[in-house]
Amino acid sequence: MTAESVTTPSPALGAEYAETASAAYAAALKVIESVEPRIADATRQELADQRDSLKLIASENYASPAVLLTMGTWFSDKYAEGTIGHRFYAACQNVDTVEALAAEHARELFGAPYAYAQPHSGIDANLVAYWAILNTRIEAPGLAELGVKNVNDLSEADWEQLRTKMGNQRLMGMSLDTGGHLTHGFRPNISGKMFHQRSYGTDPETGLLDYAKIAEAAREFKPLILVAGYSAYPRRVNFAKMREIADEVGATFMVDMAHFAGLVAGKVFTGDEDPVPHAHVTTTTTHKSLRGPRGGLVLATEEYSGAVDKGCPMVLGGPLSHVMAAKAVALAEARQPSFREYAQRIADNAKALADGFLSRGARLVTGGTDNHIVLLDVTSFGLTGRQAESALLDAGVVTNRNSIPADPNGAWYTSGIRFGTPALTTRGFGADDFDRVAELVVEVLKNTQPDGTSKAKYTVADGTAERVHAASAELLSANPLYPGLML
Ligand code: DSN
């Protein structure tokens, strides 16, 4: 065991409880070790690896010890299918308390009339939302009426027939290569089977959403559901304009704010940029910029609340009550004034990172950022996203490759690297630190060459990874992860 010195205590990471948390984790690991020591070892190793790397994956963060500890309790042992006060199992009074608190914090934090805390993930939250919207808007004929016996046996042609018979089952969302998400109607996800999908993209010149074009496409396609939200678009969205488009074509307006929920909670996105007052249904994960446990959440207007409330068992398995408890703790944290400072720092740091890249001659999709994401086009370094991602990882910089608009290397190798600032901002990184991160990333990429035999292989100039590792170690030790946690 090595001791971590307390240099810059971060309230988010619970430095004031470090001693108690250290004892709690030490005890937990000892108990785990007595049953399966390899899991205890892997758990310790994961902490060490997270402490020693520059975590720049835009969808990751570090939850507080309070959030993490909440997940390790006997709420895990309880079945509680159903809804608050109306369960299919007995003795759910404490689960009711937990779920009601999570929903109350979510409603208060986001100003939503209704919140549903059960979804296990963002995909689940979106499925609950889609089903609720279909349920509210469409009189769906049963499978028997359609002459279909087993939904698992449906061919692609059967799906097509099913969608057509079920009426307007059209969904419009942002295209994958301009930053949309798989669950917004794309083939590898069930939403791509459920819906006739049409994408809207971004302007090829500016890389920005073009609302006039989206309106034009919506008028032509007439979607039942218009979805806004992204996982790799480095800009803000005008949700008021999107709602106007939805209203004009009679669509339900759904926003998937999984990536930027922390910026909404922290009031960085307000007015037209706050999705909640504009959307009929808003979904999110709780573990990205919101900094909670891994899970999902649905917010809705009264009109859709009844159908969303049927999420379990209609779409979801039994609720993870221990995770709902941790959601309540994380949402309570996000209601504290310090969360607003944190959210603003996420955006300021993203800008510093983007400026750091631009000042060193790198090309960014849309030319910059005004949220938590920076999308670097690595073709200017002569690399694919896959090569860049691997070379950065060798130097201890954890990112993920991502498509860029009209990507010449396709969705697997890609031509971009997506960076996000929520995690390192939690550690205490500031604008100067992010400028240094940009410098280190550019140093790695400038010293990386494709090896010419495949889009995955590359060589890096000798000494680069070691130099960058050493420089990162300085930044990381000045901003320790879980300061004071003696593990
Ligand atoms: N996997 C998440 C992300 O990285 O953006 C989205 O599902």
PDB file of N, CA and C in Angstrom, residues 169-206:
ATOM      1  N   GLN A 169     -43.961   5.314 -37.352  1.00  0.00           N
ATOM      2  CA  GLN A 169     -42.934   4.949 -36.397  1.00  0.00           C
ATOM      3  C   GLN A 169     -41.612   5.500 -36.923  1.00  0.00           C
ATOM      4  N   ARG A 170     -41.632   6.827 -37.158  1.00  0.00           N
ATOM      5  CA  ARG A 170     -40.457   7.465 -37.739  1.00  0.00           C
ATOM      6  C   ARG A 170     -39.734   8.299 -36.676  1.00  0.00           C
ATOM      7  N   LEU A 171     -38.431   8.150 -36.681  1.00  0.00           N
ATOM      8  CA  LEU A 171     -37.604   8.856 -35.697  1.00  0.00           C
ATOM      9  C   LEU A 171     -36.506   9.614 -36.429  1.00  0.00           C
ATOM     10  N   MET A 172     -36.262  10.821 -35.965  1.00  0.00           N
ATOM     11  CA  MET A 172     -35.211  11.618 -36.588  1.00  0.00           C
ATOM     12  C   MET A 172     -34.216  12.029 -35.523  1.00  0.00           C
ATOM     13  N   GLY A 173     -32.963  11.704 -35.753  1.00  0.00           N
ATOM     14  CA  GLY A 173     -31.916  12.063 -34.790  1.00  0.00           C
ATOM     15  C   GLY A 173     -30.644  12.458 -35.506  1.00  0.00           C
ATOM     16  N   MET A 174     -29.659  12.852 -34.732  1.00  0.00           N
ATOM     17  CA  MET A 174     -28.401  13.330 -35.311  1.00  0.00           C
ATOM     18  C   MET A 174     -27.604  12.152 -35.884  1.00  0.00           C
ATOM     19  N   SER A 175     -26.979  12.358 -37.027  1.00  0.00           N
ATOM     20  CA  SER A 175     -26.262  11.247 -37.653  1.00  0.00           C
ATOM     21  C   SER A 175     -25.055  10.843 -36.810  1.00  0.00           C
ATOM     22  N   LEU A 176     -24.707   9.565 -36.922  1.00  0.00           N
ATOM     23  CA  LEU A 176     -23.596   9.050 -36.111  1.00  0.00           C
ATOM     24  C   LEU A 176     -22.289   9.772 -36.416  1.00  0.00           C
ATOM     25  N   ASP A 177     -22.028  10.019 -37.705  1.00  0.00           N
ATOM     26  CA  ASP A 177     -20.708  10.580 -38.029  1.00  0.00           C
ATOM     27  C   ASP A 177     -20.596  12.063 -37.695  1.00  0.00           C
ATOM     28  N   THR A 178     -21.733  12.709 -37.368  1.00  0.00           N
ATOM     29  CA  THR A 178     -21.604  14.098 -36.921  1.00  0.00           C
ATOM     30  C   THR A 178     -21.756  14.207 -35.400  1.00  0.00           C
ATOM     31  N   GLY A 179     -21.846  13.041 -34.728  1.00  0.00           N
ATOM     32  CA  GLY A 179     -21.833  13.088 -33.261  1.00  0.00           C
ATOM     33  C   GLY A 179     -23.040  12.499 -32.572  1.00  0.00           C
ATOM     34  N   GLY A 180     -24.010  11.956 -33.353  1.00  0.00           N
ATOM     35  CA  GLY A 180     -25.190  11.352 -32.728  1.00  0.00           C
ATOM     36  C   GLY A 180     -24.850  10.055 -32.021  1.00  0.00           C
ATOM     37  N   HIS A 181     -25.880   9.409 -31.463  1.00  0.00           N
ATOM     38  CA  HIS A 181     -25.645   8.189 -30.685  1.00  0.00           C
ATOM     39  C   HIS A 181     -26.367   7.008 -31.320  1.00  0.00           C
ATOM     40  N   LEU A 182     -25.785   5.827 -31.130  1.00  0.00           N
ATOM     41  CA  LEU A 182     -26.353   4.586 -31.688  1.00  0.00           C
ATOM     42  C   LEU A 182     -27.829   4.404 -31.361  1.00  0.00           C
ATOM     43  N   THR A 183     -28.222   4.815 -30.161  1.00  0.00           N
ATOM     44  CA  THR A 183     -29.602   4.589 -29.716  1.00  0.00           C
ATOM     45  C   THR A 183     -30.591   5.568 -30.350  1.00  0.00           C
ATOM     46  N   HIS A 184     -30.102   6.424 -31.239  1.00  0.00           N
ATOM     47  CA  HIS A 184     -30.991   7.385 -31.892  1.00  0.00           C
ATOM     48  C   HIS A 184     -31.403   6.860 -33.271  1.00  0.00           C
ATOM     49  N   GLY A 185     -31.615   5.528 -33.318  1.00  0.00           N
ATOM     50  CA  GLY A 185     -32.191   4.933 -34.522  1.00  0.00           C
ATOM     51  C   GLY A 185     -31.199   4.261 -35.447  1.00  0.00           C
ATOM     52  N   PHE A 186     -30.066   3.829 -34.928  1.00  0.00           N
ATOM     53  CA  PHE A 186     -29.070   3.211 -35.810  1.00  0.00           C
ATOM     54  C   PHE A 186     -29.046   1.706 -35.677  1.00  0.00           C
ATOM     55  N   ARG A 187     -28.682   1.041 -36.768  1.00  0.00           N
ATOM     56  CA  ARG A 187     -28.823  -0.401 -36.913  1.00  0.00           C
ATOM     57  C   ARG A 187     -28.252  -1.258 -35.767  1.00  0.00           C
ATOM     58  N   PRO A 188     -27.068  -0.963 -35.240  1.00  0.00           N
ATOM     59  CA  PRO A 188     -26.556  -1.866 -34.201  1.00  0.00           C
ATOM     60  C   PRO A 188     -27.370  -1.830 -32.903  1.00  0.00           C
ATOM     61  N   ASN A 189     -28.357  -0.938 -32.826  1.00  0.00           N
ATOM     62  CA  ASN A 189     -29.189  -0.818 -31.622  1.00  0.00           C
ATOM     63  C   ASN A 189     -30.638  -1.127 -31.998  1.00  0.00           C
ATOM     64  N   ILE A 190     -31.415  -1.606 -31.030  1.00  0.00           N
ATOM     65  CA  ILE A 190     -32.814  -1.971 -31.285  1.00  0.00           C
ATOM     66  C   ILE A 190     -33.622  -0.787 -31.841  1.00  0.00           C
ATOM     67  N   SER A 191     -33.210   0.430 -31.501  1.00  0.00           N
ATOM     68  CA  SER A 191     -33.932   1.606 -32.025  1.00  0.00           C
ATOM     69  C   SER A 191     -33.874   1.642 -33.558  1.00  0.00           C
ATOM     70  N   GLY A 192     -32.826   1.058 -34.125  1.00  0.00           N
ATOM     71  CA  GLY A 192     -32.702   0.992 -35.579  1.00  0.00           C
ATOM     72  C   GLY A 192     -33.654  -0.033 -36.186  1.00  0.00           C
ATOM     73  N   LYS A 193     -34.165  -0.950 -35.371  1.00  0.00           N
ATOM     74  CA  LYS A 193     -35.164  -1.919 -35.833  1.00  0.00           C
ATOM     75  C   LYS A 193     -36.568  -1.362 -35.620  1.00  0.00           C
ATOM     76  N   MET A 194     -36.746  -0.681 -34.476  1.00  0.00           N
ATOM     77  CA  MET A 194     -38.076  -0.195 -34.115  1.00  0.00           C
ATOM     78  C   MET A 194     -38.561   0.922 -35.033  1.00  0.00           C
ATOM     79  N   PHE A 195     -37.614   1.728 -35.508  1.00  0.00           N
ATOM     80  CA  PHE A 195     -38.017   2.963 -36.198  1.00  0.00           C
ATOM     81  C   PHE A 195     -37.512   3.030 -37.630  1.00  0.00           C
ATOM     82  N   HIS A 196     -38.320   3.662 -38.470  1.00  0.00           N
ATOM     83  CA  HIS A 196     -37.809   4.183 -39.737  1.00  0.00           C
ATOM     84  C   HIS A 196     -37.019   5.412 -39.326  1.00  0.00           C
ATOM     85  N   GLN A 197     -35.750   5.446 -39.655  1.00  0.00           N
ATOM     86  CA  GLN A 197     -34.925   6.530 -39.138  1.00  0.00           C
ATOM     87  C   GLN A 197     -34.407   7.416 -40.259  1.00  0.00           C
ATOM     88  N   ARG A 198     -34.372   8.700 -39.990  1.00  0.00           N
ATOM     89  CA  ARG A 198     -33.653   9.610 -40.885  1.00  0.00           C
ATOM     90  C   ARG A 198     -32.791  10.525 -40.024  1.00  0.00           C
ATOM     91  N   SER A 199     -31.570  10.765 -40.504  1.00  0.00           N
ATOM     92  CA  SER A 199     -30.643  11.576 -39.706  1.00  0.00           C
ATOM     93  C   SER A 199     -30.626  13.014 -40.174  1.00  0.00           C
ATOM     94  N   TYR A 200     -30.338  13.881 -39.251  1.00  0.00           N
ATOM     95  CA  TYR A 200     -29.912  15.221 -39.649  1.00  0.00           C
ATOM     96  C   TYR A 200     -28.429  15.326 -39.293  1.00  0.00           C
ATOM     97  N   GLY A 201     -27.703  16.092 -40.097  1.00  0.00           N
ATOM     98  CA  GLY A 201     -26.267  16.218 -39.856  1.00  0.00           C
ATOM     99  C   GLY A 201     -25.886  17.644 -39.538  1.00  0.00           C
ATOM    100  N   THR A 202     -24.625  17.957 -39.787  1.00  0.00           N
ATOM    101  CA  THR A 202     -24.150  19.312 -39.537  1.00  0.00           C
ATOM    102  C   THR A 202     -23.726  19.928 -40.860  1.00  0.00           C
ATOM    103  N   ASP A 203     -23.563  21.222 -40.865  1.00  0.00           N
ATOM    104  CA  ASP A 203     -23.145  21.916 -42.075  1.00  0.00           C
ATOM    105  C   ASP A 203     -21.711  21.484 -42.428  1.00  0.00           C
ATOM    106  N   PRO A 204     -21.481  21.063 -43.684  1.00  0.00           N
ATOM    107  CA  PRO A 204     -20.145  20.549 -44.030  1.00  0.00           C
ATOM    108  C   PRO A 204     -19.038  21.602 -43.887  1.00  0.00           C
ATOM    109  N   GLU A 205     -19.389  22.869 -44.045  1.00  0.00           N
ATOM    110  CA  GLU A 205     -18.359  23.918 -43.929  1.00  0.00           C
ATOM    111  C   GLU A 205     -18.025  24.230 -42.469  1.00  0.00           C
ATOM    112  N   THR A 206     -19.077  24.496 -41.673  1.00  0.00           N
ATOM    113  CA  THR A 206     -18.842  24.965 -40.297  1.00  0.00           C
ATOM    114  C   THR A 206     -18.803  23.825 -39.284  1.00  0.00           C
TER     115      THR A 206
END
